[in-house]
C-alpha cells in the first residue's frame, strides 16, 4: 500500500491562515486520491508535529519545526511534495512516477 503523509499542527502556520487546516487538507487529499485512483490503495495519514512520535516521523516532524516549513507538509515516497497549500498535480505526478517503477 502506498502512503501519503500530511505533517501539520492544530494551529495554522502564520502564512497559512486563510487555508484549510492540516487535518482538513489530509481529508481533502484522501477524497481526491480515491477519486483519481479508485483501484489503487493509497493511505493518507495526518501526523501532528507536536504529538509524541518516534523514528522517521519524529525526525521529519523536528525538521518541519526546525526549518520553519509551511504546513501542511505533504510527503510521498520520502519526498516533500508540497508545503502549505498542496497542488494535486504535483502529488499526482509523484504517485504516477511511483506506479511506473513499482
Short mmCIF file of C-alpha atoms in Angstrom, two decimals:
data_model
loop_
_atom_site.label_atom_id
_atom_site.label_comp_id
_atom_site.label_asym_id
_atom_site.label_seq_id
_atom_site.Cartn_x
_atom_site.Cartn_y
_atom_site.Cartn_z
CA UNK A 1 0.00 0.00 0.00
CA UNK A 2 1.23 3.45 -0.86
CA UNK A 3 1.15 6.15 1.78
CA UNK A 4 0.92 9.91 1.68
CA UNK A 5 1.82 11.67 4.92
CA UNK A 6 0.48 15.07 5.86
CA UNK A 7 2.53 16.72 8.60
CA UNK A 8 0.96 19.62 10.39
CA UNK A 9 -0.42 21.00 13.62
CA UNK A 10 -3.71 22.03 15.10
CA UNK A 11 -2.86 25.69 14.66
CA UNK A 12 -2.23 27.02 11.20
CA UNK A 13 1.17 28.42 10.28
CA UNK A 14 1.34 32.22 10.07
CA UNK A 15 1.35 32.23 6.26
CA UNK A 16 -1.49 29.72 6.02
CA UNK A 17 -4.21 31.49 8.00
CA UNK A 18 -6.77 31.53 5.17
CA UNK A 19 -6.11 27.93 4.10
CA UNK A 20 -7.73 24.73 5.41
CA UNK A 21 -6.18 23.11 8.47
CA UNK A 22 -3.64 20.32 8.09
CA UNK A 23 -6.26 17.75 9.10
CA UNK A 24 -8.77 19.17 6.62
CA UNK A 25 -6.09 19.03 3.94
CA UNK A 26 -5.44 15.35 4.71
CA UNK A 27 -9.16 14.59 4.33
CA UNK A 28 -9.33 16.55 1.08
CA UNK A 29 -6.29 14.71 -0.31
CA UNK A 30 -7.78 11.34 0.72
CA UNK A 31 -11.01 12.09 -1.17
CA UNK A 32 -9.17 13.43 -4.22
CA UNK A 33 -6.86 10.38 -4.42
CA UNK A 34 -9.78 7.97 -4.05
CA UNK A 35 -11.50 9.68 -6.99
CA UNK A 36 -8.36 9.84 -9.15
CA UNK A 37 -7.09 6.32 -8.35
CA UNK A 38 -10.12 4.18 -7.42
CA UNK A 39 -8.22 0.92 -8.00
CA UNK A 40 -5.09 1.83 -6.01
CA UNK A 41 -4.70 1.57 -2.28
CA UNK A 42 -3.28 4.90 -1.18
CA UNK A 43 -3.46 5.73 2.51
CA UNK A 44 -3.38 9.37 3.56
CA UNK A 45 -2.25 9.85 7.13
CA UNK A 46 -2.21 13.06 9.15
CA UNK A 47 0.70 13.41 11.57
CA UNK A 48 0.60 16.12 14.25
CA UNK A 49 4.12 17.52 14.52
CA UNK A 50 3.60 18.31 18.21
CA UNK A 51 2.48 14.81 19.23
CA UNK A 52 4.70 12.06 20.62
CA UNK A 53 6.34 10.45 17.61
CA UNK A 54 9.22 8.09 17.05
CA UNK A 55 11.60 7.11 14.27
CA UNK A 56 11.42 8.79 10.91
CA UNK A 57 8.13 10.51 11.76
CA UNK A 58 9.74 12.20 14.79
CA UNK A 59 12.78 13.19 12.75
CA UNK A 60 10.67 14.66 9.99
CA UNK A 61 8.38 16.49 12.45
CA UNK A 62 11.50 18.03 14.01
CA UNK A 63 12.61 19.12 10.52
CA UNK A 64 9.25 20.79 9.90
CA UNK A 65 9.63 22.72 13.17
CA UNK A 66 13.36 23.46 12.96
CA UNK A 67 13.30 24.61 9.34
CA UNK A 68 10.03 26.54 9.73
CA UNK A 69 8.42 24.66 6.85
CA UNK A 70 4.94 25.83 5.93
CA UNK A 71 2.47 23.16 6.91
CA UNK A 72 0.75 21.10 5.96
CA UNK A 73 3.82 19.42 4.53
CA UNK A 74 2.80 16.63 2.15
CA UNK A 75 5.26 13.74 1.81
CA UNK A 76 5.08 10.85 -0.65
CA UNK A 77 7.86 8.36 -1.35
CA UNK A 78 10.03 10.07 1.28
CA UNK A 79 9.89 13.24 -0.81
CA UNK A 80 8.38 16.58 0.14
CA UNK A 81 5.67 17.11 -2.44
CA UNK A 82 4.43 20.42 -1.09
CA UNK A 83 4.45 22.91 1.75
CA UNK A 84 1.41 24.98 2.61
CA UNK A 85 -1.39 24.74 0.07
CA UNK A 86 -0.75 21.47 -1.83
CA UNK A 87 -1.18 21.18 -5.57
CA UNK A 88 -2.85 17.95 -6.65
CA UNK A 89 -0.95 17.99 -9.93
CA UNK A 90 2.38 17.70 -8.06
CA UNK A 91 1.14 14.84 -5.89
CA UNK A 92 -0.34 13.00 -8.87
CA UNK A 93 3.00 13.34 -10.66
CA UNK A 94 4.90 11.74 -7.78
CA UNK A 95 2.36 8.94 -7.44
CA UNK A 96 2.33 8.25 -11.17
CA UNK A 97 6.13 8.11 -11.25
CA UNK A 98 5.91 5.60 -8.43
CA UNK A 99 3.39 3.37 -10.19
CA UNK A 100 5.59 3.27 -13.30
CA UNK A 101 8.53 1.98 -11.27
CA UNK A 102 6.61 -0.27 -8.88
#
